């Protein structure tokens, strides 16, 4: 759900910037992606991972670091798919979003919200791993 909310925000802003403000596809996509990151962080923190830790600055720093990387990769993907391969920009954005979402979820789970997951993990009993 949080990914869907973030994706909806991204697409709404992409259309707004490109179709109504006449920005280039790459600039529109980059701005939309950056703004949807704030929505994505909030949704991931409070909804997906139900994280109540007070380490917002540290978590957001990691989130933004990945976000900056993702923005660069999104711009690269959009440029290559739209300008070089001639894929329609909405389809290109969907492909980019799917790829970036996959590696981002793993990063969030392992590095950004990891402590919460570790705290709720069942303990080993009698030397047997619960996983």
PDB file of C-alpha atoms in Angstrom:
ATOM      1  CA  UNK A   1       0.000   0.000   0.000  1.00  0.00           C
ATOM      2  CA  UNK A   2       2.780   2.434   0.866  1.00  0.00           C
ATOM      3  CA  UNK A   3       4.480   1.746  -2.437  1.00  0.00           C
ATOM      4  CA  UNK A   4       1.190   2.336  -4.232  1.00  0.00           C
ATOM      5  CA  UNK A   5       0.689   5.634  -2.443  1.00  0.00           C
ATOM      6  CA  UNK A   6       4.199   6.737  -3.318  1.00  0.00           C
ATOM      7  CA  UNK A   7       3.771   5.593  -6.931  1.00  0.00           C
ATOM      8  CA  UNK A   8       0.455   7.437  -7.227  1.00  0.00           C
ATOM      9  CA  UNK A   9       2.113  10.588  -5.918  1.00  0.00           C
ATOM     10  CA  UNK A  10       4.973  10.140  -8.391  1.00  0.00           C
ATOM     11  CA  UNK A  11       2.656   9.686 -11.381  1.00  0.00           C
ATOM     12  CA  UNK A  12       0.347  12.567 -10.420  1.00  0.00           C
ATOM     13  CA  UNK A  13       3.319  14.904 -10.122  1.00  0.00           C
ATOM     14  CA  UNK A  14       4.925  13.523 -13.303  1.00  0.00           C
ATOM     15  CA  UNK A  15       1.783  14.389 -15.281  1.00  0.00           C
ATOM     16  CA  UNK A  16       1.495  17.779 -13.597  1.00  0.00           C
ATOM     17  CA  UNK A  17       5.093  18.758 -14.293  1.00  0.00           C
ATOM     18  CA  UNK A  18       5.320  17.356 -17.826  1.00  0.00           C
ATOM     19  CA  UNK A  19       1.860  17.943 -19.286  1.00  0.00           C
ATOM     20  CA  UNK A  20       0.857  21.134 -17.513  1.00  0.00           C
ATOM     21  CA  UNK A  21       4.121  22.864 -16.636  1.00  0.00           C
ATOM     22  CA  UNK A  22       5.869  21.701 -19.833  1.00  0.00           C
ATOM     23  CA  UNK A  23       9.038  20.508 -18.098  1.00  0.00           C
ATOM     24  CA  UNK A  24      11.115  17.865 -19.860  1.00  0.00           C
ATOM     25  CA  UNK A  25      10.358  14.213 -19.109  1.00  0.00           C
ATOM     26  CA  UNK A  26      13.619  13.725 -17.191  1.00  0.00           C
ATOM     27  CA  UNK A  27      13.178  16.926 -15.143  1.00  0.00           C
ATOM     28  CA  UNK A  28       9.514  16.096 -14.455  1.00  0.00           C
ATOM     29  CA  UNK A  29      10.338  12.556 -13.430  1.00  0.00           C
ATOM     30  CA  UNK A  30      13.213  13.684 -11.215  1.00  0.00           C
ATOM     31  CA  UNK A  31      11.152  16.321  -9.394  1.00  0.00           C
ATOM     32  CA  UNK A  32       8.201  13.972  -9.010  1.00  0.00           C
ATOM     33  CA  UNK A  33      10.448  11.231  -7.673  1.00  0.00           C
ATOM     34  CA  UNK A  34      12.066  13.545  -5.141  1.00  0.00           C
ATOM     35  CA  UNK A  35       8.725  14.798  -3.812  1.00  0.00           C
ATOM     36  CA  UNK A  36       7.221  11.319  -3.662  1.00  0.00           C
ATOM     37  CA  UNK A  37      10.134  10.281  -1.409  1.00  0.00           C
ATOM     38  CA  UNK A  38       8.651  12.208   1.533  1.00  0.00           C
ATOM     39  CA  UNK A  39       5.354  10.391   1.068  1.00  0.00           C
ATOM     40  CA  UNK A  40       7.197   7.090   0.688  1.00  0.00           C
ATOM     41  CA  UNK A  41       9.276   7.521   3.830  1.00  0.00           C
ATOM     42  CA  UNK A  42       6.264   8.307   5.984  1.00  0.00           C
ATOM     43  CA  UNK A  43       4.284   5.393   4.590  1.00  0.00           C
ATOM     44  CA  UNK A  44       7.186   2.948   4.965  1.00  0.00           C
ATOM     45  CA  UNK A  45       8.007   4.056   8.508  1.00  0.00           C
ATOM     46  CA  UNK A  46       4.532   4.173   9.971  1.00  0.00           C
ATOM     47  CA  UNK A  47       2.546   1.792   7.813  1.00  0.00           C
ATOM     48  CA  UNK A  48       4.722  -0.916   6.257  1.00  0.00           C
ATOM     49  CA  UNK A  49       7.186  -1.409   9.099  1.00  0.00           C
ATOM     50  CA  UNK A  50       5.021   0.086  11.914  1.00  0.00           C
ATOM     51  CA  UNK A  51       8.151   1.741  13.200  1.00  0.00           C
ATOM     52  CA  UNK A  52       7.772   3.792  16.362  1.00  0.00           C
ATOM     53  CA  UNK A  53      11.472   4.409  16.920  1.00  0.00           C
ATOM     54  CA  UNK A  54      12.486   7.996  17.567  1.00  0.00           C
ATOM     55  CA  UNK A  55      15.497   7.688  15.229  1.00  0.00           C
ATOM     56  CA  UNK A  56      13.775   9.638  12.474  1.00  0.00           C
ATOM     57  CA  UNK A  57      16.843  11.692  11.471  1.00  0.00           C
ATOM     58  CA  UNK A  58      19.119   8.645  11.156  1.00  0.00           C
ATOM     59  CA  UNK A  59      16.466   6.668   9.302  1.00  0.00           C
ATOM     60  CA  UNK A  60      15.554   9.531   7.003  1.00  0.00           C
ATOM     61  CA  UNK A  61      19.257  10.088   6.251  1.00  0.00           C
ATOM     62  CA  UNK A  62      19.582   6.482   5.055  1.00  0.00           C
ATOM     63  CA  UNK A  63      16.297   6.768   3.202  1.00  0.00           C
ATOM     64  CA  UNK A  64      17.430   9.952   1.457  1.00  0.00           C
ATOM     65  CA  UNK A  65      20.829   8.462   0.593  1.00  0.00           C
ATOM     66  CA  UNK A  66      19.094   5.628  -1.222  1.00  0.00           C
ATOM     67  CA  UNK A  67      16.610   8.135  -2.623  1.00  0.00           C
ATOM     68  CA  UNK A  68      19.367  10.246  -4.173  1.00  0.00           C
ATOM     69  CA  UNK A  69      20.826   7.124  -5.768  1.00  0.00           C
ATOM     70  CA  UNK A  70      17.340   6.117  -6.927  1.00  0.00           C
ATOM     71  CA  UNK A  71      16.679   9.561  -8.424  1.00  0.00           C
ATOM     72  CA  UNK A  72      19.893   9.319 -10.433  1.00  0.00           C
ATOM     73  CA  UNK A  73      19.046   5.789 -11.569  1.00  0.00           C
ATOM     74  CA  UNK A  74      15.480   6.821 -12.394  1.00  0.00           C
ATOM     75  CA  UNK A  75      16.754   9.734 -14.507  1.00  0.00           C
ATOM     76  CA  UNK A  76      19.180   7.413 -16.283  1.00  0.00           C
ATOM     77  CA  UNK A  77      16.491   4.774 -16.884  1.00  0.00           C
ATOM     78  CA  UNK A  78      14.032   7.408 -18.126  1.00  0.00           C
ATOM     79  CA  UNK A  79      16.583   8.949 -20.472  1.00  0.00           C
ATOM     80  CA  UNK A  80      17.626   5.609 -21.942  1.00  0.00           C
ATOM     81  CA  UNK A  81      14.114   4.208 -22.294  1.00  0.00           C
ATOM     82  CA  UNK A  82      12.420   7.385 -23.594  1.00  0.00           C
ATOM     83  CA  UNK A  83      15.167   9.066 -25.608  1.00  0.00           C
ATOM     84  CA  UNK A  84      17.166   6.058 -26.823  1.00  0.00           C
ATOM     85  CA  UNK A  85      14.739   3.126 -26.977  1.00  0.00           C
ATOM     86  CA  UNK A  86      11.654   5.320 -27.684  1.00  0.00           C
ATOM     87  CA  UNK A  87       9.384   3.823 -25.014  1.00  0.00           C
ATOM     88  CA  UNK A  88       6.441   6.032 -24.000  1.00  0.00           C
ATOM     89  CA  UNK A  89       7.338   7.947 -20.863  1.00  0.00           C
ATOM     90  CA  UNK A  90       4.502   6.492 -18.754  1.00  0.00           C
ATOM     91  CA  UNK A  91       5.558   2.929 -19.568  1.00  0.00           C
ATOM     92  CA  UNK A  92       9.213   3.804 -19.005  1.00  0.00           C
ATOM     93  CA  UNK A  93       8.347   5.273 -15.608  1.00  0.00           C
ATOM     94  CA  UNK A  94       6.484   2.082 -14.667  1.00  0.00           C
ATOM     95  CA  UNK A  95       9.455  -0.110 -15.618  1.00  0.00           C
ATOM     96  CA  UNK A  96      11.831   2.141 -13.707  1.00  0.00           C
ATOM     97  CA  UNK A  97       9.521   2.198 -10.690  1.00  0.00           C
ATOM     98  CA  UNK A  98       9.266  -1.601 -10.529  1.00  0.00           C
ATOM     99  CA  UNK A  99      13.032  -2.098 -10.678  1.00  0.00           C
ATOM    100  CA  UNK A 100      13.793   0.629  -8.142  1.00  0.00           C
ATOM    101  CA  UNK A 101      11.021  -0.499  -5.784  1.00  0.00           C
ATOM    102  CA  UNK A 102      12.435  -4.019  -5.624  1.00  0.00           C
ATOM    103  CA  UNK A 103      15.930  -3.042  -4.537  1.00  0.00           C
ATOM    104  CA  UNK A 104      14.609  -0.239  -2.308  1.00  0.00           C
ATOM    105  CA  UNK A 105      12.367  -2.543  -0.274  1.00  0.00           C
ATOM    106  CA  UNK A 106      15.313  -4.817   0.461  1.00  0.00           C
ATOM    107  CA  UNK A 107      17.434  -1.833   1.507  1.00  0.00           C
ATOM    108  CA  UNK A 108      14.705  -0.466   3.795  1.00  0.00           C
ATOM    109  CA  UNK A 109      14.142  -3.841   5.379  1.00  0.00           C
ATOM    110  CA  UNK A 110      17.839  -4.582   5.954  1.00  0.00           C
ATOM    111  CA  UNK A 111      19.287  -1.153   6.735  1.00  0.00           C
ATOM    112  CA  UNK A 112      16.757   1.600   7.420  1.00  0.00           C
ATOM    113  CA  UNK A 113      14.178  -0.107   9.635  1.00  0.00           C
ATOM    114  CA  UNK A 114      16.313  -3.093  10.640  1.00  0.00           C
ATOM    115  CA  UNK A 115      16.427  -2.491  14.396  1.00  0.00           C
ATOM    116  CA  UNK A 116      12.674  -2.752  14.676  1.00  0.00           C
ATOM    117  CA  UNK A 117      12.688  -6.055  12.821  1.00  0.00           C
ATOM    118  CA  UNK A 118      15.513  -7.362  15.019  1.00  0.00           C
ATOM    119  CA  UNK A 119      13.635  -6.380  18.210  1.00  0.00           C
ATOM    120  CA  UNK A 120      10.515  -8.338  17.215  1.00  0.00           C
ATOM    121  CA  UNK A 121      12.313 -11.435  16.045  1.00  0.00           C
ATOM    122  CA  UNK A 122      11.617 -14.576  18.121  1.00  0.00           C
ATOM    123  CA  UNK A 123      14.530 -15.658  20.269  1.00  0.00           C
ATOM    124  CA  UNK A 124      16.293 -18.963  19.828  1.00  0.00           C
ATOM    125  CA  UNK A 125      15.083 -21.619  22.225  1.00  0.00           C
ATOM    126  CA  UNK A 126      17.266 -24.604  23.042  1.00  0.00           C
ATOM    127  CA  UNK A 127      19.645 -23.687  20.242  1.00  0.00           C
ATOM    128  CA  UNK A 128      16.914 -23.959  17.596  1.00  0.00           C
ATOM    129  CA  UNK A 129      16.566 -21.060  15.184  1.00  0.00           C
ATOM    130  CA  UNK A 130      12.865 -20.075  14.853  1.00  0.00           C
ATOM    131  CA  UNK A 131      13.351 -19.313  11.152  1.00  0.00           C
TER     132      UNK A 131
END
